[in-house]
PDB file of C-alpha atoms in Angstrom:
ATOM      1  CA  UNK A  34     -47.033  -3.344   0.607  1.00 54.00           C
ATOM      2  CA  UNK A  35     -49.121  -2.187  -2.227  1.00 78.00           C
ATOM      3  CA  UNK A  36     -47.297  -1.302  -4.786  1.00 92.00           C
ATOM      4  CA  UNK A  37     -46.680  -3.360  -8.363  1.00 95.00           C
ATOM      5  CA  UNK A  38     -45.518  -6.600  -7.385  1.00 96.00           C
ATOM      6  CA  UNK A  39     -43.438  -8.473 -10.109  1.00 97.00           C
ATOM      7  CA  UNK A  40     -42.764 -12.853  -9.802  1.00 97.00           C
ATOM      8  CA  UNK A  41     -40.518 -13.946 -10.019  1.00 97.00           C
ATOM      9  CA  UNK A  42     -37.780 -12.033  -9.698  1.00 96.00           C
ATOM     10  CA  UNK A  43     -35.319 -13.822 -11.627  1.00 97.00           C
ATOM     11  CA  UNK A  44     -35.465 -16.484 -13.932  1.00 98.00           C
ATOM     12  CA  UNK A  45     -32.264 -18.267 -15.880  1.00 98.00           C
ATOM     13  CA  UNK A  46     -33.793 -20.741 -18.558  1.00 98.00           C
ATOM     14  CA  UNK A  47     -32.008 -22.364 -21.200  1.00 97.00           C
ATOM     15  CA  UNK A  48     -32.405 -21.282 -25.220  1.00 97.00           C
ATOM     16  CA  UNK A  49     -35.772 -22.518 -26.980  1.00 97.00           C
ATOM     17  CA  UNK A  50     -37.888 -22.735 -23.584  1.00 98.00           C
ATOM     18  CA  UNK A  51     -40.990 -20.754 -22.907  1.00 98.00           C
ATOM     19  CA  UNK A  52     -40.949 -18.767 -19.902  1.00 98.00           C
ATOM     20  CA  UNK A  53     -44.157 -16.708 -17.951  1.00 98.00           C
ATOM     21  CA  UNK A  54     -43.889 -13.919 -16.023  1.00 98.00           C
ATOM     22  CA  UNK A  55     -46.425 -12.328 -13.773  1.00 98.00           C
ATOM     23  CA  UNK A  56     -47.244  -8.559 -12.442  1.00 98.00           C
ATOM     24  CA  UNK A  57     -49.894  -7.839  -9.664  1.00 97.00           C
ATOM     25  CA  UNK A  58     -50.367  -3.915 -10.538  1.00 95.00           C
ATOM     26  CA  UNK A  59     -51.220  -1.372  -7.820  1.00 93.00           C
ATOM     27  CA  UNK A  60     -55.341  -2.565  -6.862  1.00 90.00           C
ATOM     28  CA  UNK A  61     -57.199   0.522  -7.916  1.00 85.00           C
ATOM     29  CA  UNK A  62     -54.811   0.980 -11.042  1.00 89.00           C
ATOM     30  CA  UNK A  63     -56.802   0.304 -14.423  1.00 88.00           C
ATOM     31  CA  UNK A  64     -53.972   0.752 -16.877  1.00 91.00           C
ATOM     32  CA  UNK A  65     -50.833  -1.856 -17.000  1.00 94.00           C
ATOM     33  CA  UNK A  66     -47.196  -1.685 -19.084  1.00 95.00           C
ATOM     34  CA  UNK A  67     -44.511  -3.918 -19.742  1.00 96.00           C
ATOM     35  CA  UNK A  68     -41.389  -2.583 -20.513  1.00 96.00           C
ATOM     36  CA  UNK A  69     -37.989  -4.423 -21.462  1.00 97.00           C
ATOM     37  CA  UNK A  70     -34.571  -2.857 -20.090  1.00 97.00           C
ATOM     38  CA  UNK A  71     -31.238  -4.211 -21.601  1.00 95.00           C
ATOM     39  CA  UNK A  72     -27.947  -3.566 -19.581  1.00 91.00           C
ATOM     40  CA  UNK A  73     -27.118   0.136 -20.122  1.00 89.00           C
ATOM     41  CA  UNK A  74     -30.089   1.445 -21.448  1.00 93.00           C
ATOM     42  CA  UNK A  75     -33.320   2.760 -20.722  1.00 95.00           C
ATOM     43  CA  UNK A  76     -36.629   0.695 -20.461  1.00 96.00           C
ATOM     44  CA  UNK A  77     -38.508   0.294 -24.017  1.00 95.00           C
ATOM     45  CA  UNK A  78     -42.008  -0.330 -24.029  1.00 94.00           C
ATOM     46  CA  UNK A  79     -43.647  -3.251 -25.133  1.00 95.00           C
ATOM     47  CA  UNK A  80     -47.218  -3.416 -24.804  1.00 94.00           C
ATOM     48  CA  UNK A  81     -49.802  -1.743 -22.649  1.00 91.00           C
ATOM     49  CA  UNK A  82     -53.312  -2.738 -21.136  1.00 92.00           C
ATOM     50  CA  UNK A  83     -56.213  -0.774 -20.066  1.00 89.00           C
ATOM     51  CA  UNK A  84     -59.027  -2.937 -18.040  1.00 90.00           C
ATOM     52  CA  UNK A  85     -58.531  -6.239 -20.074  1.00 91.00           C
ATOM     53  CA  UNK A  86     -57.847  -4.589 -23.417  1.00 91.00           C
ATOM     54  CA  UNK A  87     -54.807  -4.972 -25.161  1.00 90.00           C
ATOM     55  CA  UNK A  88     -54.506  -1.122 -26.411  1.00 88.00           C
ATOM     56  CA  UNK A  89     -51.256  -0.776 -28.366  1.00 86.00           C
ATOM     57  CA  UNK A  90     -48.297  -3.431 -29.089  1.00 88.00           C
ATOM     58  CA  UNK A  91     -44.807  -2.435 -29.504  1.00 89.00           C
ATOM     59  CA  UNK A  92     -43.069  -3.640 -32.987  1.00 86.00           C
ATOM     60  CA  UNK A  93     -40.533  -5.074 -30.454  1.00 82.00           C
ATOM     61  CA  UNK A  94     -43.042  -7.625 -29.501  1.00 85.00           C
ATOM     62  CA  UNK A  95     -42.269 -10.426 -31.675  1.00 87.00           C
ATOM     63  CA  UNK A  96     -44.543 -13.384 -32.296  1.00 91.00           C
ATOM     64  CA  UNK A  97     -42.929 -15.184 -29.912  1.00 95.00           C
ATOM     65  CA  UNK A  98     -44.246 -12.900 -27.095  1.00 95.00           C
ATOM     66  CA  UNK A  99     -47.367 -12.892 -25.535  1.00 95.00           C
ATOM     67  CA  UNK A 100     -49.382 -10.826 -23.315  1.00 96.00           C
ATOM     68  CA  UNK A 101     -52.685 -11.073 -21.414  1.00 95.00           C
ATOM     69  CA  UNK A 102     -54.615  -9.463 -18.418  1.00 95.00           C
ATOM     70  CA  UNK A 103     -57.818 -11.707 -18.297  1.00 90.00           C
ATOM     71  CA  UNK A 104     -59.764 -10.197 -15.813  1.00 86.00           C
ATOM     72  CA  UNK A 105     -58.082  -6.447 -15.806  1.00 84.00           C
ATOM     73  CA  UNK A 106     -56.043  -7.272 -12.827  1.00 90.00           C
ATOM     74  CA  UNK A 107     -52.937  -9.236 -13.118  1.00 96.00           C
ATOM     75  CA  UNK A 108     -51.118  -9.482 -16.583  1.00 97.00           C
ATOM     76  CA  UNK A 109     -49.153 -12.218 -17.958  1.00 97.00           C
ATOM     77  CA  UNK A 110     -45.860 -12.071 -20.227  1.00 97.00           C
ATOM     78  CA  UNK A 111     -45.006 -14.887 -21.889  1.00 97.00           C
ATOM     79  CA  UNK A 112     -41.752 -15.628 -24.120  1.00 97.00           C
ATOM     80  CA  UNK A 113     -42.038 -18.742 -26.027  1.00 97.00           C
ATOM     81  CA  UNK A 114     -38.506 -20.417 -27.638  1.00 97.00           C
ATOM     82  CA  UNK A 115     -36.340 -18.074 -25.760  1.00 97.00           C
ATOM     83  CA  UNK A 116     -33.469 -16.578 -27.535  1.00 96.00           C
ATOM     84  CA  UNK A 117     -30.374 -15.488 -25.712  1.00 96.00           C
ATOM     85  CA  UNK A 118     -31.012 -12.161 -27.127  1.00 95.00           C
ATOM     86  CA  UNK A 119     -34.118 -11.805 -24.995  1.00 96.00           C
ATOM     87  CA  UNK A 120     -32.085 -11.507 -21.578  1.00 97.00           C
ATOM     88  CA  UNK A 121     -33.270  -8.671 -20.394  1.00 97.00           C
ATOM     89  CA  UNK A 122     -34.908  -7.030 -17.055  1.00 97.00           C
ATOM     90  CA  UNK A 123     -38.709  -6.855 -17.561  1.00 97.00           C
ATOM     91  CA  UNK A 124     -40.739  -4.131 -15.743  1.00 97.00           C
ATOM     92  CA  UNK A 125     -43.924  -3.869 -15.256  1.00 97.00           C
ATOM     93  CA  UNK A 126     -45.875  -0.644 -14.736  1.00 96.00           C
ATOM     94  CA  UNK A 127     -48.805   0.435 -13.854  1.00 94.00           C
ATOM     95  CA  UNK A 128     -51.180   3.655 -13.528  1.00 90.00           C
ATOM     96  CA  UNK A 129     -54.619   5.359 -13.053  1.00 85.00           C
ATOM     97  CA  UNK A 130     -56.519   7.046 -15.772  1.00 73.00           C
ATOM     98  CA  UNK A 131     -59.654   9.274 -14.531  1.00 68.00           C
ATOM     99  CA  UNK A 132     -61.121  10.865 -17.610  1.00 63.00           C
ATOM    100  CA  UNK A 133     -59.521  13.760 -18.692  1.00 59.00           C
ATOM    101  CA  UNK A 134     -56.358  13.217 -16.550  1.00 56.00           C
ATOM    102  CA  UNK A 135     -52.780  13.984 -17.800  1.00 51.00           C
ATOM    103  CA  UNK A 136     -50.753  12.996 -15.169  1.00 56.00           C
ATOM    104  CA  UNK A 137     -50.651   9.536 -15.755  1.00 78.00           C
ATOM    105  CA  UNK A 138     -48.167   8.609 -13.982  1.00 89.00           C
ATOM    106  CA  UNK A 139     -46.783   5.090 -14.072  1.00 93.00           C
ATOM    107  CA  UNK A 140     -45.681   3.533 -10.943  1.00 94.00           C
ATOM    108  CA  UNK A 141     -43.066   0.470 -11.446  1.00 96.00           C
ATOM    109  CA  UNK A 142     -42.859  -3.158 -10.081  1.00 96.00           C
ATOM    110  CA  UNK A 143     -39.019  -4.498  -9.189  1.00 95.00           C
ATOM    111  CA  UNK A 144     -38.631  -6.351 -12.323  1.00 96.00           C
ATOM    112  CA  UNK A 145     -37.860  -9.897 -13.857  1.00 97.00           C
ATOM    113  CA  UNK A 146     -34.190 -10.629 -14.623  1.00 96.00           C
ATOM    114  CA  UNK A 147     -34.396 -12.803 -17.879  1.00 98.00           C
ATOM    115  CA  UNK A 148     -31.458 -14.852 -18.771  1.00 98.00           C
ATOM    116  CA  UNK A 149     -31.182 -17.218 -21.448  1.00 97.00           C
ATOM    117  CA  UNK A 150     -27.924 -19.441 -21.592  1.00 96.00           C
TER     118      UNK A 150
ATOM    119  CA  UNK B   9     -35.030  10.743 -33.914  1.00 59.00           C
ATOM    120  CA  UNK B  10     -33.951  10.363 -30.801  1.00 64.00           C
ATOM    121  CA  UNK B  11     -36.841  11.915 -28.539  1.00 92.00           C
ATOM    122  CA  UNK B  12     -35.211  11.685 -25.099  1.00 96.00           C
ATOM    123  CA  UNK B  13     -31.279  12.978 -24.942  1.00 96.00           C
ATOM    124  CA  UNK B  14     -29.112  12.633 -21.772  1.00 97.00           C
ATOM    125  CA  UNK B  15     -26.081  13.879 -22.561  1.00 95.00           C
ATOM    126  CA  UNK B  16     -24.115  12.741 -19.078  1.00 96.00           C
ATOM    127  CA  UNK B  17     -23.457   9.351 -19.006  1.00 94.00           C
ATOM    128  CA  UNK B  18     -21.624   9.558 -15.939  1.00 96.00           C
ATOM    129  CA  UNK B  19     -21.929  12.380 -13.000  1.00 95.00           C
ATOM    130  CA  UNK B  20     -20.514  12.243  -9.370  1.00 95.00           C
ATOM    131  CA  UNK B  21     -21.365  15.027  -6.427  1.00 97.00           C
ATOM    132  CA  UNK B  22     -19.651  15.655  -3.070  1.00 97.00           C
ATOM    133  CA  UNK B  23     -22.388  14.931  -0.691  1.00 97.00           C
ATOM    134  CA  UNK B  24     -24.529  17.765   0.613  1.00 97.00           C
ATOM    135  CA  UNK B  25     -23.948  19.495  -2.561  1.00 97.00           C
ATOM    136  CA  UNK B  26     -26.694  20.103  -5.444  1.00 98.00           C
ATOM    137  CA  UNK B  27     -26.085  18.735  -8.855  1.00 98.00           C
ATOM    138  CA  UNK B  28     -27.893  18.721 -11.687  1.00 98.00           C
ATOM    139  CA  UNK B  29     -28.760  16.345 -14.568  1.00 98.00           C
ATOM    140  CA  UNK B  30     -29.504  17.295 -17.822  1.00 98.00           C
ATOM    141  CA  UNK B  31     -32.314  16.261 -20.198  1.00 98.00           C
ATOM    142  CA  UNK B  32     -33.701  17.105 -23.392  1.00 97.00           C
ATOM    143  CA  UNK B  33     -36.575  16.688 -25.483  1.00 97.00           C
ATOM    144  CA  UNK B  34     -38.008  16.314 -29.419  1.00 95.00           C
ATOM    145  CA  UNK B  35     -41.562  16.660 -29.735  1.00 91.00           C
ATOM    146  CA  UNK B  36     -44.048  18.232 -32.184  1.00 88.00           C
ATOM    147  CA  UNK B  37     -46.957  17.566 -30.027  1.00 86.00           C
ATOM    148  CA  UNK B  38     -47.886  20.260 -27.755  1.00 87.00           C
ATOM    149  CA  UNK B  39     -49.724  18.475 -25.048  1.00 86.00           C
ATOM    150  CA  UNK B  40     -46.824  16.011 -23.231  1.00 88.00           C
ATOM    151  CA  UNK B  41     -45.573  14.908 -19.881  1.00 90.00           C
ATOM    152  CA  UNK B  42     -42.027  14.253 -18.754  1.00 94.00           C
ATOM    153  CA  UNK B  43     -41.243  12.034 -16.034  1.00 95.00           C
ATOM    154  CA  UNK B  44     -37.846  11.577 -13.789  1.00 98.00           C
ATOM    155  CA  UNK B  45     -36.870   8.258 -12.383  1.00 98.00           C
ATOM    156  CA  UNK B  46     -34.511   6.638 -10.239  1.00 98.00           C
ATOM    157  CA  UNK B  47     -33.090   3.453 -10.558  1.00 96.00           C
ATOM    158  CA  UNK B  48     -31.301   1.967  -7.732  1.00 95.00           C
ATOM    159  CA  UNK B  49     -28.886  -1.251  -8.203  1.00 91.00           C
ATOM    160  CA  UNK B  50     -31.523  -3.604  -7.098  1.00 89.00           C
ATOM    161  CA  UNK B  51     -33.603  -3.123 -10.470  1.00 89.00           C
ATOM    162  CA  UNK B  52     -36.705  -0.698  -9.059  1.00 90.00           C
ATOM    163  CA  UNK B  53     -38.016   1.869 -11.458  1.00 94.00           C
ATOM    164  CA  UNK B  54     -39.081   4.766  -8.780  1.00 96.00           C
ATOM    165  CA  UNK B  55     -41.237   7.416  -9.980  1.00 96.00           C
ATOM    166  CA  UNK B  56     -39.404  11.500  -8.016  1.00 97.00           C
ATOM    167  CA  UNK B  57     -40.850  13.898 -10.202  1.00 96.00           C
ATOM    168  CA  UNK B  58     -43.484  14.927 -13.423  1.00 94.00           C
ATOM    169  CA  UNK B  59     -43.651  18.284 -15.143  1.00 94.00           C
ATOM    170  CA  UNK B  60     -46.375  18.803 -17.841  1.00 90.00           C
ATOM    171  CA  UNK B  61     -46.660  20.902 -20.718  1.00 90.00           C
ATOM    172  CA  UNK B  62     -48.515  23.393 -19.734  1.00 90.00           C
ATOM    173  CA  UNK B  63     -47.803  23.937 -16.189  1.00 90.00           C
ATOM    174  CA  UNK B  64     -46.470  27.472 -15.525  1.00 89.00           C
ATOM    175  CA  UNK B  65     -44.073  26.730 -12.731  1.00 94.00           C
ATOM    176  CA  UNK B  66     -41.516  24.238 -12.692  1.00 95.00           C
ATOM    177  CA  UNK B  67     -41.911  20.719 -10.532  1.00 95.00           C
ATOM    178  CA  UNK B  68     -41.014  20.615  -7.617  1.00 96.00           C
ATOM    179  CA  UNK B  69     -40.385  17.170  -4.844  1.00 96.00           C
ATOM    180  CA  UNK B  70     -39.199  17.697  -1.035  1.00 97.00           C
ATOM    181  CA  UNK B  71     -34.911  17.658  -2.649  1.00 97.00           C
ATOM    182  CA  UNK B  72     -36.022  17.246  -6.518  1.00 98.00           C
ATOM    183  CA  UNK B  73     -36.735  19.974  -8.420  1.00 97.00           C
ATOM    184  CA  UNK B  74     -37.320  20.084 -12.396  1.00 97.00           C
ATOM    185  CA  UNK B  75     -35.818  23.073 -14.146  1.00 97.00           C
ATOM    186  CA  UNK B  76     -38.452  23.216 -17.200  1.00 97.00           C
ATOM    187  CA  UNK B  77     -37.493  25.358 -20.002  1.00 96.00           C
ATOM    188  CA  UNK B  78     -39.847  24.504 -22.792  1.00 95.00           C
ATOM    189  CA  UNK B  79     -38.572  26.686 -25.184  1.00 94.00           C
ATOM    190  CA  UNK B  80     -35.088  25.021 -25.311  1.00 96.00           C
ATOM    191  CA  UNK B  81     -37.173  21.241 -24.935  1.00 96.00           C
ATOM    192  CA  UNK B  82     -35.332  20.834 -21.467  1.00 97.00           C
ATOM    193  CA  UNK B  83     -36.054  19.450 -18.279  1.00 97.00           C
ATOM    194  CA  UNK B  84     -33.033  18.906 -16.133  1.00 98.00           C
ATOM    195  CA  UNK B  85     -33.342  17.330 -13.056  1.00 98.00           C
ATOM    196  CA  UNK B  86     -31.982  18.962  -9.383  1.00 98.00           C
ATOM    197  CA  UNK B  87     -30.735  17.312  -6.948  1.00 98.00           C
ATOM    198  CA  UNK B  88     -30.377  19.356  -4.019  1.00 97.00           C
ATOM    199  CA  UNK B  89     -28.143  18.510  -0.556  1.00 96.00           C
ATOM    200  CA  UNK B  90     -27.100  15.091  -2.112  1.00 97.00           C
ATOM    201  CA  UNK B  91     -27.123  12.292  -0.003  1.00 97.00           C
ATOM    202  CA  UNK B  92     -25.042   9.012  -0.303  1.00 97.00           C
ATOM    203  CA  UNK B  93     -28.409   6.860  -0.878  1.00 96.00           C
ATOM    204  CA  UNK B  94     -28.780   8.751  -4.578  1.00 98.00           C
ATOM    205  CA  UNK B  95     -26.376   7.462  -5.941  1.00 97.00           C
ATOM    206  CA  UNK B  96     -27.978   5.443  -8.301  1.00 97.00           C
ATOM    207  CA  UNK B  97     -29.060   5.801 -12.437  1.00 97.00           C
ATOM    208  CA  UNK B  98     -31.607   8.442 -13.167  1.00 98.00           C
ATOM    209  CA  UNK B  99     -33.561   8.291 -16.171  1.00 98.00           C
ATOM    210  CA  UNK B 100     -35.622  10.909 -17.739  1.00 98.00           C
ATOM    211  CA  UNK B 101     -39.086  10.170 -19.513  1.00 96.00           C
ATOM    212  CA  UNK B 102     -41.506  11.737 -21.937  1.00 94.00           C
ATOM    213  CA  UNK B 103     -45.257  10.496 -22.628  1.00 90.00           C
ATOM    214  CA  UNK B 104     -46.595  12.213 -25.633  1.00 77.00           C
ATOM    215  CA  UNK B 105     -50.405  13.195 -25.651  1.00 65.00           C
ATOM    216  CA  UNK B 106     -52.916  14.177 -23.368  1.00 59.00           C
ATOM    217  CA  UNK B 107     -53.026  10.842 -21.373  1.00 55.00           C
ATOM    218  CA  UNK B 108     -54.928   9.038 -24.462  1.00 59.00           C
ATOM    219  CA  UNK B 109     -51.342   7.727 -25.535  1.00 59.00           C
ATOM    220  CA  UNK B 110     -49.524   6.215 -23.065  1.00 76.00           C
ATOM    221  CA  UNK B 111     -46.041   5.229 -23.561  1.00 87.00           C
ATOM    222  CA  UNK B 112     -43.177   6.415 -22.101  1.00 93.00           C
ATOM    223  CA  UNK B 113     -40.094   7.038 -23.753  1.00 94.00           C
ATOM    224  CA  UNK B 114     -36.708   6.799 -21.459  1.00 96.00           C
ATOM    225  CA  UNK B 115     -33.742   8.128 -22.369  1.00 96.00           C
ATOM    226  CA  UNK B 116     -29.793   6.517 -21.570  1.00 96.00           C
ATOM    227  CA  UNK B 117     -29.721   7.367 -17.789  1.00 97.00           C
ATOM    228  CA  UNK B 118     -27.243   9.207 -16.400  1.00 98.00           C
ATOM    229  CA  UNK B 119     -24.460   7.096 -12.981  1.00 97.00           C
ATOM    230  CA  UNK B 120     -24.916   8.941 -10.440  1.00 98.00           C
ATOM    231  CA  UNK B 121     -22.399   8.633  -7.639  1.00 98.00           C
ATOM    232  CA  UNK B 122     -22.658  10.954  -4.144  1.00 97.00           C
ATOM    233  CA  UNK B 123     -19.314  11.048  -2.371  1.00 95.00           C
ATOM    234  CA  UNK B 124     -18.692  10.962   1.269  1.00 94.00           C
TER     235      UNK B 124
END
């Protein structure tokens, strides 16, 4: 299988812990997202990666949350004292920019299932 | 402003048939993308169809098609000979810019459920 990969895929943690999540993006993919879905809506970005470089940062990305792609392969997500209001399903995305390119399109992972008692 | 409207929380289809699920759009840039996905129950974002901006003819994917009218900012989604594995939520997506800006912006999703 080589599409986005996403571990793990759910993780119950209690209120004030830090938690990590990881995304292995498509191999030949330069360009990485993380997105945050709450029940009954639609994803909302959060921050996005091209190579190693942290490009743009959503305002939803509190101190508290952390991102990183060290060698522009994997990425990190990391939520440090976890708030029940940050259950949520975390996606992570990514796609292929060539130059000029519009279609970007972005090709998901399965998600991480977040929930804080 | 909300830039991504879907206006059908809930639709349901007799199988076989075609249905069709509306989206609309707010944008002052003229160079954009807009994206249809499906989510199944087990969480998976999956990527059906993408019409840009300046294409002249609308999108089309094996069963999905995009009706693109860009003068009323819409971009409904058709589903044609519905089959009991779509039901699922379908969520429609804009990306603003010529690929330099990269976001997407989802909409609410519209339920869809294919009857027997």
């Amino acid at each position: 299988d080589t599409g986005v990969s996403q571990d793990p895929r759910h993780k119950i943690t209690k209120r004030g812990q830090n938690v990590t999540f990881r995304c292995d993006p498509i191999s030949e993919h330069n360009r990485l997202y993380w997105y945050r879905q709450t029940l009954g809506q639609g994803p909302e970005f959060l921050t996005y990666f091209q190579n190693e470089a942290q490009l743009e940062k959503s305002r939803l990305l509190s101190d508290r949350f952390s991102a990183e792609r060290p060698k522009g392969s994997f990425s990190t997500l990391e939520i440090q004292r976890t708030e029940q209001g940050d259950s949520a399903m975390y996606l992570c995305a990514s796609s292929q920019a060539r130059g000029q390119v519009v279609d970007d399109t972005q090709y998901f992972g399965p998600g991480t299932r977040l929930t804080v008692l | 402003a909300q830039k991504i409207t879907q206006t059908q929380p809930g639709m349901f289809v007799q199988e076989k048939e075609a249905v069709t699920l509306d989206c609309t759009y707010d944008t002052s840039d003229p160079s954009y993308g807009l994206f249809w996905y499906k989510q199944p129950s087990s969480g998976e974002m999956i990527f059906l169809i993408y019409q840009g901006s300046y294409d002249q003819q609308n999108a089309t994917e094996g069963r999905y098609s995009l009706n693109f009218q860009k003068a009323r900012k819409s971009a409904n989604l058709v589903i044609s000979a519905s089959q009991l594995g779509d039901s699922a939520m379908y969520f429609c997506a804009m990306r603003e810019g010529a690929g330099g800006y990269n976001k997407l912006i989802f909409g609410a999703g519209t339920r869809l459920a294919v009857h027997p």
